[in-house]
Short mmCIF file of C-alpha atoms in Angstrom, two decimals:
data_model
loop_
_atom_site.label_atom_id
_atom_site.label_comp_id
_atom_site.label_asym_id
_atom_site.label_seq_id
_atom_site.Cartn_x
_atom_site.Cartn_y
_atom_site.Cartn_z
CA MET A 1 -18.76 55.92 84.13
CA PRO A 2 -22.05 55.38 85.99
CA PRO A 3 -24.85 57.83 85.21
CA GLU A 4 -25.25 60.80 87.50
CA THR A 5 -27.87 60.28 90.19
CA ARG A 6 -30.27 62.89 91.42
CA PRO A 7 -29.43 64.30 94.88
CA THR A 8 -31.83 63.09 97.57
CA ILE A 9 -33.00 64.44 100.91
CA ALA A 10 -30.56 62.02 102.55
CA ASP A 11 -27.70 63.64 100.61
CA VAL A 12 -28.80 67.10 101.75
CA ALA A 13 -29.11 65.89 105.36
CA ARG A 14 -25.65 64.33 105.31
CA ALA A 15 -24.02 67.45 103.82
CA ALA A 16 -25.84 69.81 106.21
CA GLY A 17 -25.19 67.63 109.26
CA VAL A 18 -28.86 67.28 110.23
CA SER A 19 -31.54 64.59 110.15
CA LYS A 20 -33.64 63.73 107.09
CA GLY A 21 -36.75 64.72 109.01
CA LEU A 22 -35.39 68.19 109.67
CA VAL A 23 -34.49 68.58 106.00
CA SER A 24 -38.01 67.58 105.01
CA PHE A 25 -39.50 70.12 107.41
CA ALA A 26 -37.21 72.88 106.13
CA LEU A 27 -37.72 72.20 102.43
CA ASN A 28 -41.51 72.03 102.80
CA GLY A 29 -41.66 75.27 104.82
CA ARG A 30 -43.03 73.59 107.93
CA PRO A 31 -42.53 75.12 111.41
CA GLY A 32 -40.13 73.79 114.02
CA VAL A 33 -36.85 74.61 112.25
CA ALA A 34 -34.60 77.41 113.49
CA ALA A 35 -34.09 80.16 110.93
CA GLU A 36 -30.31 79.67 110.80
CA THR A 37 -30.68 75.90 110.35
CA ARG A 38 -33.37 76.32 107.71
CA GLN A 39 -31.13 78.67 105.74
CA ARG A 40 -28.18 76.25 105.99
CA ILE A 41 -30.36 73.43 104.68
CA MET A 42 -31.68 75.57 101.81
CA ASP A 43 -28.14 76.64 100.86
CA THR A 44 -26.92 73.05 100.96
CA ALA A 45 -29.81 71.87 98.79
CA ALA A 46 -29.01 74.58 96.25
CA GLU A 47 -25.32 73.68 96.19
CA LEU A 48 -26.10 70.01 95.57
CA GLY A 49 -28.65 70.85 92.89
CA TRP A 50 -31.46 69.15 94.77
CA THR A 51 -34.96 69.52 93.25
CA PRO A 52 -38.20 68.08 94.63
CA SER A 53 -39.49 64.76 93.33
CA LEU A 54 -42.90 65.45 91.84
CA SER A 55 -44.16 61.94 92.64
CA ALA A 56 -42.99 62.17 96.27
CA ARG A 57 -44.38 65.67 96.57
CA SER A 58 -47.73 64.51 95.17
CA LEU A 59 -47.96 61.70 97.70
CA SER A 60 -47.03 63.94 100.63
CA VAL A 61 -49.66 66.61 99.95
CA GLY A 62 -52.31 64.59 98.10
CA ARG A 63 -52.08 66.57 94.86
CA ALA A 64 -51.39 65.60 91.26
CA PHE A 65 -49.58 68.84 90.40
CA ALA A 66 -51.29 68.68 87.03
CA CYS A 67 -54.10 70.67 85.42
CA GLY A 68 -56.49 69.44 82.75
CA LEU A 69 -57.62 70.93 79.45
CA VAL A 70 -60.32 68.94 77.66
CA ILE A 71 -61.10 70.37 74.23
CA GLY A 72 -64.53 69.39 72.96
CA ARG A 73 -64.02 69.84 69.24
CA SER A 74 -63.11 67.56 66.39
CA PRO A 75 -59.35 67.11 65.91
CA ASP A 76 -59.59 68.56 62.38
CA VAL A 77 -61.10 71.81 63.66
CA ILE A 78 -58.52 72.07 66.44
CA ALA A 79 -55.66 71.45 64.02
CA ALA A 80 -56.80 74.35 61.84
CA ASP A 81 -57.52 76.81 64.68
CA PRO A 82 -54.44 78.85 65.65
CA PHE A 83 -56.05 80.02 68.92
CA PHE A 84 -55.34 76.81 70.82
CA PRO A 85 -51.55 76.56 70.23
CA SER A 86 -51.13 80.15 71.45
CA PHE A 87 -53.48 79.58 74.38
CA ILE A 88 -51.64 76.40 75.39
CA ALA A 89 -48.33 78.24 75.14
CA GLY A 90 -49.70 80.76 77.64
CA LEU A 91 -50.73 77.96 80.00
CA GLU A 92 -47.23 76.49 79.80
CA ASP A 93 -45.67 79.92 80.43
CA GLU A 94 -47.24 79.78 83.88
CA PHE A 95 -47.27 76.06 84.62
CA SER A 96 -43.61 75.59 83.70
CA VAL A 97 -42.47 77.91 86.49
CA THR A 98 -44.86 76.54 89.10
CA GLY A 99 -44.10 72.85 88.65
CA GLN A 100 -47.44 71.92 87.08
CA ALA A 101 -48.01 69.48 84.24
CA LEU A 102 -50.68 70.07 81.61
CA VAL A 103 -52.92 67.10 80.82
CA LEU A 104 -54.48 67.65 77.40
CA ALA A 105 -57.39 65.62 76.04
CA VAL A 106 -59.54 65.94 72.94
CA ALA A 107 -63.06 64.50 73.19
CA ASN A 108 -66.30 64.66 71.28
CA PRO A 109 -68.81 66.93 73.05
CA GLY A 110 -71.35 64.95 75.03
CA ARG A 111 -70.96 61.59 76.70
CA GLN A 112 -67.32 61.03 75.72
CA GLU A 113 -66.39 64.47 77.04
CA ALA A 114 -68.24 63.89 80.32
CA ASP A 115 -66.55 60.51 80.75
CA THR A 116 -63.17 62.17 80.22
CA TYR A 117 -63.81 64.63 83.03
CA ARG A 118 -65.02 61.84 85.32
CA ALA A 119 -61.88 59.81 84.63
CA LEU A 120 -59.58 62.75 85.32
CA ALA A 121 -61.34 63.40 88.63
CA SER A 122 -61.71 59.81 89.83
CA ASP A 123 -58.11 58.90 89.03
CA ARG A 124 -56.87 62.15 90.63
CA ARG A 125 -54.86 62.81 87.52
CA VAL A 126 -55.47 66.57 87.75
CA ASP A 127 -56.08 69.09 90.52
CA GLY A 128 -58.30 71.32 88.39
CA VAL A 129 -59.49 71.94 84.83
CA ILE A 130 -59.94 74.78 82.36
CA LEU A 131 -63.23 74.90 80.42
CA THR A 132 -63.09 76.39 76.93
CA ASP A 133 -65.86 77.00 74.40
CA ILE A 134 -68.52 77.62 77.06
CA ARG A 135 -71.88 76.53 75.68
CA VAL A 136 -75.44 77.66 76.04
CA ALA A 137 -76.75 76.10 79.31
CA ASP A 138 -73.42 74.30 79.56
CA PRO A 139 -73.92 70.90 81.30
CA ARG A 140 -70.22 70.71 82.19
CA ILE A 141 -70.70 73.29 84.96
CA ALA A 142 -72.98 71.02 86.99
CA LEU A 143 -70.88 67.97 86.11
CA LEU A 144 -67.66 69.46 87.47
CA ALA A 145 -69.40 70.94 90.50
CA GLY A 146 -70.66 67.45 91.29
CA LEU A 147 -67.16 66.04 90.88
CA SER A 148 -65.88 68.66 93.38
CA ILE A 149 -62.98 69.62 91.16
CA PRO A 150 -61.73 73.23 90.88
CA ALA A 151 -62.22 74.85 87.49
CA VAL A 152 -61.94 78.11 85.60
CA THR A 153 -64.16 78.96 82.63
CA LEU A 154 -63.10 80.96 79.57
CA GLY A 155 -66.09 83.26 79.50
CA VAL A 156 -68.93 83.71 81.96
CA PRO A 157 -71.52 80.89 81.73
CA ASP A 158 -75.21 81.67 81.30
CA VAL A 159 -76.05 79.30 84.18
CA ASP A 160 -75.14 79.51 87.85
CA SER A 161 -71.49 78.61 88.25
CA PRO A 162 -69.34 78.16 91.38
CA PHE A 163 -66.15 78.56 89.34
CA ALA A 164 -63.73 81.36 88.59
CA SER A 165 -63.82 82.83 85.10
CA VAL A 166 -61.61 84.71 82.67
CA SER A 167 -63.52 86.70 80.08
CA SER A 168 -63.39 89.45 77.51
CA ASP A 169 -66.15 91.27 75.64
CA ASP A 170 -66.46 89.08 72.53
CA GLY A 171 -68.80 91.58 70.94
CA ALA A 172 -66.48 94.58 71.22
CA GLY A 173 -64.22 93.52 68.36
CA ILE A 174 -67.11 92.62 66.09
CA ARG A 175 -68.71 96.01 66.72
CA LEU A 176 -65.44 97.67 65.72
CA ALA A 177 -65.35 95.64 62.50
CA VAL A 178 -68.92 96.59 61.62
CA GLU A 179 -68.26 100.28 62.33
CA HIS A 180 -65.07 100.15 60.26
CA LEU A 181 -66.82 98.64 57.23
CA ALA A 182 -69.84 100.94 57.53
CA GLY A 183 -67.47 103.89 57.69
CA LEU A 184 -65.88 102.75 54.44
CA GLY A 185 -69.30 102.82 52.79
CA HIS A 186 -70.32 99.15 52.79
CA ARG A 187 -74.07 98.61 52.99
CA ARG A 188 -74.40 94.84 52.37
CA VAL A 189 -72.30 93.00 54.97
CA ALA A 190 -72.26 89.33 56.00
CA HIS A 191 -71.10 87.56 59.14
CA VAL A 192 -69.56 84.09 58.85
CA ALA A 193 -70.35 82.96 62.38
CA GLY A 194 -69.30 80.11 64.65
CA PRO A 195 -71.63 77.46 66.11
CA SER A 196 -74.68 79.01 67.76
CA GLY A 197 -74.37 76.58 70.67
CA MET A 198 -71.13 78.25 71.81
CA LEU A 199 -71.64 81.37 73.90
CA HIS A 200 -68.73 83.34 72.43
CA ALA A 201 -69.97 82.65 68.89
CA GLN A 202 -73.46 83.70 69.95
CA HIS A 203 -72.11 86.90 71.51
CA ARG A 204 -70.24 87.77 68.30
CA ARG A 205 -73.29 87.12 66.14
CA ASP A 206 -75.55 89.20 68.41
CA ALA A 207 -73.02 92.04 68.45
CA PHE A 208 -72.84 91.92 64.65
CA LEU A 209 -76.62 92.14 64.29
CA ASP A 210 -76.94 94.97 66.84
CA ALA A 211 -74.11 97.02 65.31
CA ALA A 212 -75.33 96.42 61.76
CA ASP A 213 -78.85 97.46 62.75
CA ALA A 214 -77.51 100.64 64.33
CA ALA A 215 -75.61 101.41 61.11
CA GLY A 216 -78.61 100.62 58.90
CA LEU A 217 -76.85 97.81 57.04
CA ASP A 218 -78.35 95.00 54.97
CA VAL A 219 -76.97 91.79 56.48
CA ALA A 220 -76.67 88.03 56.16
CA VAL A 221 -75.41 85.45 58.68
CA VAL A 222 -74.10 81.96 57.90
CA GLU A 223 -73.28 79.55 60.73
CA THR A 224 -70.18 77.33 60.59
CA ASP A 225 -68.22 74.95 62.80
CA PHE A 226 -65.26 77.39 62.93
CA SER A 227 -63.21 75.31 60.46
CA ALA A 228 -61.51 76.77 57.39
CA ALA A 229 -63.41 74.31 55.17
CA ASP A 230 -66.76 75.44 56.54
CA GLY A 231 -65.67 79.06 56.20
CA ALA A 232 -64.97 78.40 52.52
CA ARG A 233 -68.40 76.79 52.13
CA ALA A 234 -70.10 79.76 53.77
CA THR A 235 -68.19 82.21 51.57
CA ALA A 236 -69.21 80.39 48.42
CA SER A 237 -72.88 80.37 49.44
CA LEU A 238 -72.82 84.11 50.16
CA LEU A 239 -71.15 84.91 46.86
CA ASP A 240 -73.82 82.87 45.08
CA GLU A 241 -76.59 85.16 46.35
CA ALA A 242 -78.39 87.39 43.86
CA THR A 243 -76.96 90.41 45.67
CA PRO A 244 -73.73 89.21 47.30
CA PRO A 245 -72.22 91.17 50.18
CA THR A 246 -69.41 93.63 49.52
CA ALA A 247 -67.83 92.77 52.89
CA MET A 248 -67.65 89.72 55.14
CA ILE A 249 -66.83 89.57 58.86
CA TYR A 250 -65.48 86.15 59.89
CA ALA A 251 -65.53 84.70 63.40
CA ASN A 252 -61.88 83.62 63.14
CA ASP A 253 -58.83 84.17 60.95
CA SER A 254 -58.75 80.63 59.55
CA MET A 255 -62.15 81.09 57.94
CA ALA A 256 -61.24 84.57 56.74
CA VAL A 257 -58.11 83.30 54.97
CA ALA A 258 -60.16 80.49 53.42
CA GLY A 259 -62.70 83.08 52.30
CA MET A 260 -59.94 85.05 50.60
CA GLY A 261 -59.00 81.94 48.66
CA VAL A 262 -62.58 81.39 47.52
CA ALA A 263 -62.87 85.00 46.38
CA HIS A 264 -59.58 84.88 44.47
CA ARG A 265 -60.52 81.64 42.71
CA ARG A 266 -63.76 83.27 41.58
CA GLY A 267 -61.84 86.09 39.97
CA LEU A 268 -62.66 88.63 42.69
CA ARG A 269 -60.09 91.01 44.11
CA VAL A 270 -59.72 91.61 47.84
CA PRO A 271 -60.44 94.34 48.89
CA ASP A 272 -61.59 95.97 45.63
CA ASP A 273 -64.47 93.57 45.10
CA LEU A 274 -64.81 92.08 48.57
CA SER A 275 -63.58 93.37 51.95
CA ILE A 276 -62.74 90.72 54.54
CA THR A 277 -62.10 90.86 58.30
CA GLY A 278 -61.02 88.08 60.66
CA PHE A 279 -60.91 87.48 64.39
CA ASP A 280 -57.92 86.70 66.71
CA ASP A 281 -55.25 88.53 64.62
CA THR A 282 -53.13 85.43 64.12
CA GLU A 283 -49.66 85.59 62.61
CA ILE A 284 -50.66 83.95 59.32
CA GLY A 285 -53.18 86.71 58.68
CA ARG A 286 -50.42 89.31 58.67
CA TRP A 287 -48.53 87.48 55.92
CA VAL A 288 -51.28 86.68 53.41
CA HIS A 289 -51.82 89.13 50.57
CA PRO A 290 -53.46 91.45 51.18
CA ALA A 291 -52.74 91.41 54.91
CA LEU A 292 -55.86 90.59 56.91
CA THR A 293 -57.81 93.20 58.87
CA SER A 294 -58.61 91.34 62.09
CA VAL A 295 -59.93 91.69 65.63
CA ALA A 296 -56.83 91.49 67.84
CA THR A 297 -56.96 89.31 70.93
CA ASP A 298 -54.15 87.96 73.10
CA ALA A 299 -54.60 84.17 73.11
CA ARG A 300 -51.31 83.61 74.93
CA GLY A 301 -52.28 86.17 77.56
CA TRP A 302 -55.59 84.33 77.98
CA GLY A 303 -53.60 81.20 78.74
CA VAL A 304 -51.35 82.86 81.34
CA THR A 305 -54.32 84.44 83.13
CA ALA A 306 -56.37 81.24 83.03
CA ALA A 307 -53.46 79.24 84.49
CA ARG A 308 -52.93 81.71 87.34
CA THR A 309 -56.65 81.85 88.09
CA LEU A 310 -56.93 78.06 88.18
CA LEU A 311 -53.91 77.70 90.48
CA ALA A 312 -55.47 80.24 92.85
CA ALA A 313 -58.72 78.23 92.83
CA ILE A 314 -56.81 75.02 93.56
CA ALA A 315 -55.12 76.78 96.49
CA GLY A 316 -58.57 77.52 97.94
CA ASP A 317 -59.02 81.17 96.96
CA PRO A 318 -62.63 82.30 96.43
CA PRO A 319 -63.78 82.34 92.78
CA ALA A 320 -62.35 85.31 90.91
CA HIS A 321 -63.88 86.81 87.77
CA ILE A 322 -61.13 88.34 85.65
CA ASP A 323 -62.07 90.78 82.88
CA LEU A 324 -59.41 91.03 80.19
CA PRO A 325 -59.02 94.16 78.03
CA ASP A 326 -61.48 94.52 75.17
CA PRO A 327 -60.25 93.38 71.74
CA THR A 328 -59.06 95.99 69.25
CA LEU A 329 -59.22 96.10 65.45
CA ALA A 330 -56.00 95.82 63.46
CA VAL A 331 -56.79 97.48 60.11
CA ARG A 332 -54.76 96.20 57.16
CA GLY A 333 -55.05 95.76 53.43
CA SER A 334 -58.04 93.41 53.20
CA THR A 335 -60.63 96.17 53.70
CA ALA A 336 -61.38 99.18 51.50
CA PRO A 337 -64.39 101.18 50.25
CA PRO A 338 -66.69 99.07 48.06
CA ARG A 339 -66.34 99.23 44.30
CA PRO A 340 -69.50 100.54 42.59
CA ARG A 341 -71.77 97.58 41.85
CA GLY A 342 -71.64 98.08 38.08
CA ALA A 343 -67.84 97.87 38.16
CA ARG A 344 -67.74 94.36 39.65
CA PRO A 345 -65.93 91.88 37.39
CA THR A 346 -68.04 89.62 35.20
CA THR A 347 -65.50 86.80 34.82
CA ALA A 348 -66.16 84.98 38.10
CA ARG A 349 -65.24 81.32 37.93
CA GLU A 350 -67.14 78.61 39.78
CA TYR A 351 -65.56 77.69 43.09
CA GLU A 352 -64.29 74.13 43.02
#
């Protein structure tokens, strides 16, 4: 038996008793087709199971029907960061029902990343792009403006930008974490921060310092690359201090879970000896023991909103600036009042 073939416009025209040109006009919503005839053509197309050919549609309207996401981080960091799978799932939630393809690329920040954007634009492989991890004085804004390609930024850049944006107050969740720990009685609190060159990491660090200052806390900040391995390194260095913190606020859940592991291997108990909070409230954090107190964000919702905003920009809508709800704090078992300093265990083992 020969394989089933996909119905064509010619098949629809033959079944509806009209010309191929009239079918094309009707299916593309163009004027010049009587309402009754248009409806008959649409009904016939539905009965035959006709669907548009993406390649033919792209040629007819000069669009790729694809959107780009270039992630400028090392593959190892991306693999360990649960934000991106949830965010990409949100993009696909929207793109899958609007006939868009997602073109995903991973590139080293800098020249390779810029060349990737240029290739996507020059080859017309995408109609627009989503910029993540907005940086201080981000050069990608001017690059994409010069390429005349629609874009949406996750966060509001600190330079003039012609693009739409989707943002949330990164500092709100960190402030809640600081207030929570201060309310429990912690006085020496550390922040395991992300790279200072990324605006959202900078906003979280600044919010931590402002909230800690308002609460009169003694603080420390260690910068990382957002990876679990670097979170473990930062945790070890903080625990090696003469007066280690009794609580640590991490810039993502992966680092917080790694920090728990470091503490446990040193013979410390979480939260009795060390309180820990994360950021993004990922599923894994709810299943570790003790369950992780974390700043709750909606990565999948970010993806849906970013996709819709980009499609509107591609359609020619003026740049929109969408403010998402502020993060909240999900309080679980990894935070508690600090144990009196003299009661801290003396059997800590060296972290390997």
